[in-house]
Amino acid sequence: MSAAMTEALTIIETPRLRLRTATPDDAAFYMELVNDPSWIANIGQRNIHTLEAARAALEAGPMAQFRAHGYSLYIVEQRSDGAPVGMAGLVRRDSLPGPDIGYAIRPAYWGQGYAWEAAAAIVRHAQQVLGLRTLYGITSQQNQASINLLNKLGLRFERFSRLPPEGRETNIYRKDFRLD
């Protein structure tokens, strides 16, 4: 694998956080994140239980999305010590007409404003750097924290749907950016 495919690129920095591209070296962190009970309850079971499976999922997911679209889910790290606190970014799904914002923060870092800080930076990046006209957000109906965050980010409920592949009950939110 070439160095260009394995080196992390910093995409966004906020006062406390660095959002960077994922690399195969993030496999242990990713495996822990996707197996957290809150991830499984709100996002879904990924059946990733080995480092090899985690590396493959990162390569087929965030890393491939970044190569294809110029955006993806990013690793969210504390700037102070580089500790990974979660993931946030944009996801391109066939089931939506445009990219949607995604975020997941490890429970040890809940209540510190990291989800808001990362997600607000993603919204700005989507509008100002990527020039997106519309941003979507999805969440389960019972995930009130995510619903609150999407509303705080300016996304508004658009409709209810069952998105593939799992057909989970999903609220779909939308934000249209003004063209200046």
XYZ file of C-alpha atoms in Angstrom, residues 60 112 180:
3
model
C -13.950 -0.041 2.293
C -17.889 17.771 26.964
C -24.262 33.854 -1.682
